[in-house]
Short mmCIF file of C-alpha atoms in Angstrom, two decimals:
data_model
loop_
_atom_site.label_atom_id
_atom_site.label_comp_id
_atom_site.label_asym_id
_atom_site.label_seq_id
_atom_site.Cartn_x
_atom_site.Cartn_y
_atom_site.Cartn_z
CA UNK N 24 -16.52 37.39 -157.29
CA UNK N 25 -17.34 37.44 -153.77
CA UNK N 26 -18.09 40.67 -152.34
CA UNK N 27 -19.54 41.59 -148.74
CA UNK N 28 -20.69 44.96 -148.75
CA UNK N 29 -21.08 47.02 -145.28
CA UNK N 30 -23.64 49.98 -144.94
CA UNK N 31 -21.72 53.56 -144.45
CA UNK N 32 -20.53 55.57 -141.47
CA UNK N 33 -22.60 56.05 -138.00
CA UNK N 34 -22.48 58.76 -135.70
CA UNK N 35 -24.64 58.14 -132.51
CA UNK N 36 -25.44 59.38 -129.37
CA UNK N 37 -24.36 57.40 -125.83
CA UNK N 38 -27.25 54.75 -124.95
CA UNK N 39 -28.62 55.07 -128.72
CA UNK N 40 -28.18 51.75 -130.63
CA UNK N 41 -26.92 50.81 -134.34
CA UNK N 42 -27.52 48.48 -137.38
CA UNK N 43 -24.74 48.30 -139.64
CA UNK N 44 -25.74 46.24 -142.57
CA UNK N 45 -23.49 43.68 -144.58
CA UNK N 46 -24.78 42.42 -148.60
CA UNK N 47 -22.94 39.31 -149.88
CA UNK N 48 -22.51 38.55 -153.37
CA UNK N 49 -21.10 36.41 -155.75
CA UNK N 50 -21.49 33.27 -153.55
CA UNK N 51 -24.60 31.21 -152.20
CA UNK N 52 -25.56 33.35 -148.80
CA UNK N 53 -26.79 30.39 -146.79
CA UNK N 54 -23.50 28.47 -147.18
CA UNK N 55 -21.30 30.37 -145.43
CA UNK N 56 -21.38 31.64 -142.03
CA UNK N 57 -20.64 35.50 -141.41
CA UNK N 58 -18.31 37.01 -138.40
CA UNK N 59 -18.47 39.98 -136.70
CA UNK N 60 -15.53 41.30 -135.69
CA UNK N 61 -14.58 44.95 -134.60
CA UNK N 62 -11.46 47.58 -133.93
CA UNK N 63 -10.68 50.45 -132.46
CA UNK N 64 -8.29 53.03 -133.53
CA UNK N 65 -5.09 51.49 -132.95
CA UNK N 66 -6.23 48.38 -131.27
CA UNK N 67 -6.78 44.62 -131.87
CA UNK N 68 -9.01 42.69 -133.48
CA UNK N 69 -12.05 41.77 -131.30
CA UNK N 70 -14.54 39.20 -132.19
CA UNK N 71 -17.88 40.21 -131.25
CA UNK N 72 -19.85 36.94 -132.59
CA UNK N 73 -21.24 34.79 -135.24
CA UNK N 74 -24.48 33.93 -137.03
CA UNK N 75 -25.11 30.70 -139.56
CA UNK N 76 -27.33 33.12 -142.45
CA UNK N 77 -28.93 28.89 -142.98
CA UNK N 78 -30.11 28.41 -139.57
CA UNK N 79 -29.98 31.96 -138.09
CA UNK N 80 -28.22 30.51 -135.22
CA UNK N 81 -26.02 32.64 -133.34
CA UNK N 82 -23.03 32.97 -130.80
CA UNK N 83 -21.58 36.01 -129.08
CA UNK N 84 -18.99 36.55 -126.93
CA UNK N 85 -19.68 36.82 -123.28
CA UNK N 86 -18.54 40.73 -123.64
CA UNK N 87 -21.23 41.39 -125.55
CA UNK N 88 -24.22 39.24 -124.61
CA UNK N 89 -26.87 41.43 -123.98
CA UNK N 90 -26.22 43.83 -126.16
CA UNK N 91 -25.72 42.54 -129.60
CA UNK N 92 -27.72 41.17 -132.01
CA UNK N 93 -27.59 39.39 -135.46
CA UNK N 94 -29.51 38.57 -137.99
CA UNK N 95 -30.24 38.36 -141.22
CA UNK N 96 -32.57 38.81 -144.65
CA UNK N 97 -31.75 35.45 -146.96
CA UNK N 98 -33.76 37.14 -149.66
CA UNK N 99 -31.56 39.94 -150.31
CA UNK N 100 -28.19 38.02 -148.82
CA UNK N 101 -27.74 40.61 -146.61
CA UNK N 102 -26.44 39.97 -142.56
CA UNK N 103 -27.09 42.63 -139.74
CA UNK N 104 -25.28 43.66 -136.50
CA UNK N 105 -26.91 45.35 -133.98
CA UNK N 106 -25.51 46.87 -130.95
CA UNK N 107 -27.37 48.67 -128.23
CA UNK N 108 -27.06 50.58 -125.41
CA UNK N 109 -23.36 52.37 -127.01
CA UNK N 110 -21.21 54.13 -125.00
CA UNK N 111 -17.73 55.82 -125.78
CA UNK N 112 -15.86 52.62 -126.15
CA UNK N 113 -18.09 51.01 -128.84
CA UNK N 114 -16.29 53.53 -130.88
CA UNK N 115 -14.53 51.58 -133.84
CA UNK N 116 -14.77 49.92 -137.38
CA UNK N 117 -17.49 47.00 -137.13
CA UNK N 118 -15.94 43.93 -140.38
CA UNK N 119 -18.15 41.36 -141.50
CA UNK N 120 -16.19 38.34 -142.76
CA UNK N 121 -17.40 35.53 -144.37
CA UNK N 122 -16.71 32.39 -142.13
CA UNK N 123 -16.55 28.53 -142.95
CA UNK N 124 -16.17 24.94 -141.69
CA UNK N 125 -11.88 25.89 -142.15
CA UNK N 126 -11.90 29.41 -141.45
CA UNK N 127 -14.17 30.00 -138.36
CA UNK N 128 -14.13 32.82 -136.20
CA UNK N 129 -13.14 35.08 -138.95
CA UNK N 130 -13.40 34.84 -142.30
CA UNK N 131 -11.75 34.51 -146.28
CA UNK N 132 -13.31 37.70 -147.38
CA UNK N 133 -13.93 40.42 -145.32
CA UNK N 134 -16.35 43.66 -145.86
CA UNK N 135 -15.16 46.73 -145.94
CA UNK N 136 -15.52 48.07 -142.27
CA UNK N 137 -18.30 50.44 -141.14
CA UNK N 138 -16.81 53.48 -138.44
CA UNK N 139 -19.28 53.62 -135.89
CA UNK N 140 -18.50 56.97 -133.63
CA UNK N 141 -20.62 57.36 -130.39
CA UNK N 142 -20.10 60.90 -129.07
CA UNK N 143 -22.37 63.38 -127.27
CA UNK W 2 -8.79 40.06 -122.51
CA UNK W 3 -7.40 38.31 -125.00
CA UNK W 4 -6.89 34.47 -124.61
CA UNK W 5 -4.65 34.23 -126.91
CA UNK W 6 -0.88 35.68 -126.65
CA UNK W 7 1.15 37.24 -129.39
CA UNK W 8 4.80 38.81 -128.80
CA UNK W 9 3.76 42.71 -129.63
CA UNK W 10 6.49 43.41 -132.20
CA UNK W 11 9.16 41.81 -134.08
CA UNK W 12 11.73 42.68 -137.05
CA UNK W 13 13.20 41.16 -139.62
CA UNK W 14 16.34 41.66 -142.43
CA UNK W 15 14.88 42.06 -145.77
CA UNK W 16 14.90 38.25 -147.21
CA UNK W 17 15.25 36.58 -143.55
CA UNK W 18 12.81 34.10 -142.13
CA UNK W 19 10.56 35.45 -139.05
CA UNK W 20 8.48 33.52 -136.90
CA UNK W 21 5.48 34.93 -135.09
CA UNK W 22 3.88 33.04 -131.88
CA UNK W 23 0.32 32.62 -130.49
CA UNK W 24 0.00 31.00 -127.25
CA UNK W 25 -2.94 29.76 -125.58
CA UNK W 26 -5.20 26.32 -124.06
CA UNK W 27 -7.25 26.11 -127.02
CA UNK W 28 -4.38 26.02 -128.88
CA UNK W 29 -4.20 22.63 -127.24
CA UNK W 30 -7.15 21.05 -129.41
CA UNK W 31 -7.75 23.80 -132.40
CA UNK W 32 -5.70 25.03 -135.18
CA UNK W 33 -5.17 28.79 -135.39
CA UNK W 34 -6.17 31.16 -138.83
CA UNK W 35 -3.91 33.98 -139.58
CA UNK W 36 -4.28 37.42 -140.98
CA UNK W 37 -2.71 40.09 -142.27
CA UNK W 38 -3.48 43.80 -141.67
CA UNK W 39 -2.00 46.68 -143.16
CA UNK W 40 -3.25 50.33 -142.10
CA UNK W 41 -6.04 51.51 -143.29
CA UNK W 42 -7.17 47.78 -144.64
CA UNK W 43 -9.03 44.85 -143.62
CA UNK W 44 -7.73 41.84 -142.54
CA UNK W 45 -6.50 39.24 -145.29
CA UNK W 46 -6.22 35.39 -144.53
CA UNK W 47 -2.73 34.14 -145.16
CA UNK W 48 -3.18 30.74 -142.94
CA UNK W 49 -6.08 28.72 -142.10
CA UNK W 50 -6.35 25.32 -140.94
CA UNK W 51 -2.98 23.21 -140.13
CA UNK W 52 -1.15 24.74 -143.36
CA UNK W 53 -3.56 25.72 -145.79
CA UNK W 54 -2.92 29.20 -147.61
CA UNK W 55 -5.96 31.19 -149.38
CA UNK W 56 -5.76 31.71 -153.48
CA UNK W 57 -3.20 34.40 -154.04
CA UNK W 58 -1.12 34.06 -150.34
CA UNK W 59 2.74 33.57 -151.43
CA UNK W 60 4.37 30.13 -150.12
CA UNK W 61 6.67 32.44 -148.15
CA UNK W 62 3.62 31.98 -146.22
CA UNK W 63 3.29 29.16 -143.96
CA UNK W 64 1.90 27.71 -140.57
CA UNK W 65 2.72 25.12 -137.90
CA UNK W 66 1.47 24.35 -134.47
CA UNK W 67 2.64 21.95 -130.88
CA UNK W 68 1.08 22.08 -127.92
CA UNK W 69 -0.26 25.18 -127.03
CA UNK W 70 1.48 27.48 -129.56
CA UNK W 71 0.59 28.47 -133.16
CA UNK W 72 3.15 29.87 -135.09
CA UNK W 73 3.03 32.01 -138.27
CA UNK W 74 6.55 31.91 -140.49
CA UNK W 75 7.35 34.29 -143.12
CA UNK W 76 10.77 32.66 -144.94
CA UNK W 77 12.16 35.21 -147.18
CA UNK W 78 10.49 38.50 -146.09
CA UNK W 79 9.49 41.02 -148.51
CA UNK W 80 8.64 44.79 -147.78
CA UNK W 81 5.01 44.19 -148.22
CA UNK W 82 4.93 41.85 -145.28
CA UNK W 83 5.88 44.38 -143.29
CA UNK W 84 2.26 44.38 -141.25
CA UNK W 85 -0.09 43.62 -138.42
CA UNK W 86 -0.75 39.99 -138.18
CA UNK W 87 -3.08 38.39 -135.52
CA UNK W 88 -3.90 35.07 -134.96
CA UNK W 89 -7.55 33.75 -134.60
CA UNK W 90 -9.16 30.55 -132.91
CA UNK W 91 -11.41 29.03 -130.38
CA UNK W 92 -12.30 30.39 -126.68
CA UNK W 93 -11.04 28.42 -124.22
CA UNK W 94 -15.07 27.77 -123.30
CA UNK W 95 -15.40 24.76 -125.12
CA UNK W 96 -18.19 26.89 -126.70
CA UNK W 97 -18.60 27.85 -130.54
CA UNK W 98 -17.09 31.09 -129.66
CA UNK W 99 -13.92 32.21 -131.33
CA UNK W 100 -11.12 35.14 -130.25
CA UNK W 101 -8.47 37.27 -131.79
CA UNK W 102 -4.78 36.96 -130.34
CA UNK W 103 -3.22 40.57 -129.18
CA UNK W 104 -1.44 41.05 -132.67
CA UNK W 105 2.06 41.59 -133.74
CA UNK W 106 3.37 44.17 -135.63
CA UNK W 107 5.99 43.08 -138.15
CA UNK W 108 8.71 45.30 -138.76
CA UNK W 109 10.88 44.40 -142.15
CA UNK W 110 13.89 46.61 -141.65
#
């Protein structure tokens, strides 16, 4: 069965960086995009960007341009999302999701979410 | 700010029909996908493409689109349908970028 398993919760200080991983199983990792979406407590879903694990091509929301980097390691079927220059407003649950040509921008399978807390 | 606008909240009587709308310029050219999210859980895809349901999604969920508005309809709402619903589609830049709607809280009375 398809699964996306994310890394555990993180606590970071303002100005630091965080790298969240998303390990895929149950399908061919390079055949589907990975989207990253975040959600602050009590707020809506916010799309951050996408990555094609086959080519490594990425697309980032303008809001995160220059601060976010999405990468992958195909040998271990794992995608990564790194967010730098963290501020308190980046405190949120971060999700990875498996996208496709029919389900772009989101996904038919989602990770369990990773809570990132930014606090001094 | 989101480029896809949804009503913040709607309510529906048990067994009745509710329509959730999503407005945005990009919807004139692209379909919306719809997600259901319950408290403390990851979103679940309920509708994608013109009107497609993933395996396991009840057929009481359906999607449609007209002009700049996409709609998700729940026909015969059940108590378990009480959740937040989000649309998702391309942003208005014309690039390969996406955006979620502002979200609609559905209450089943």
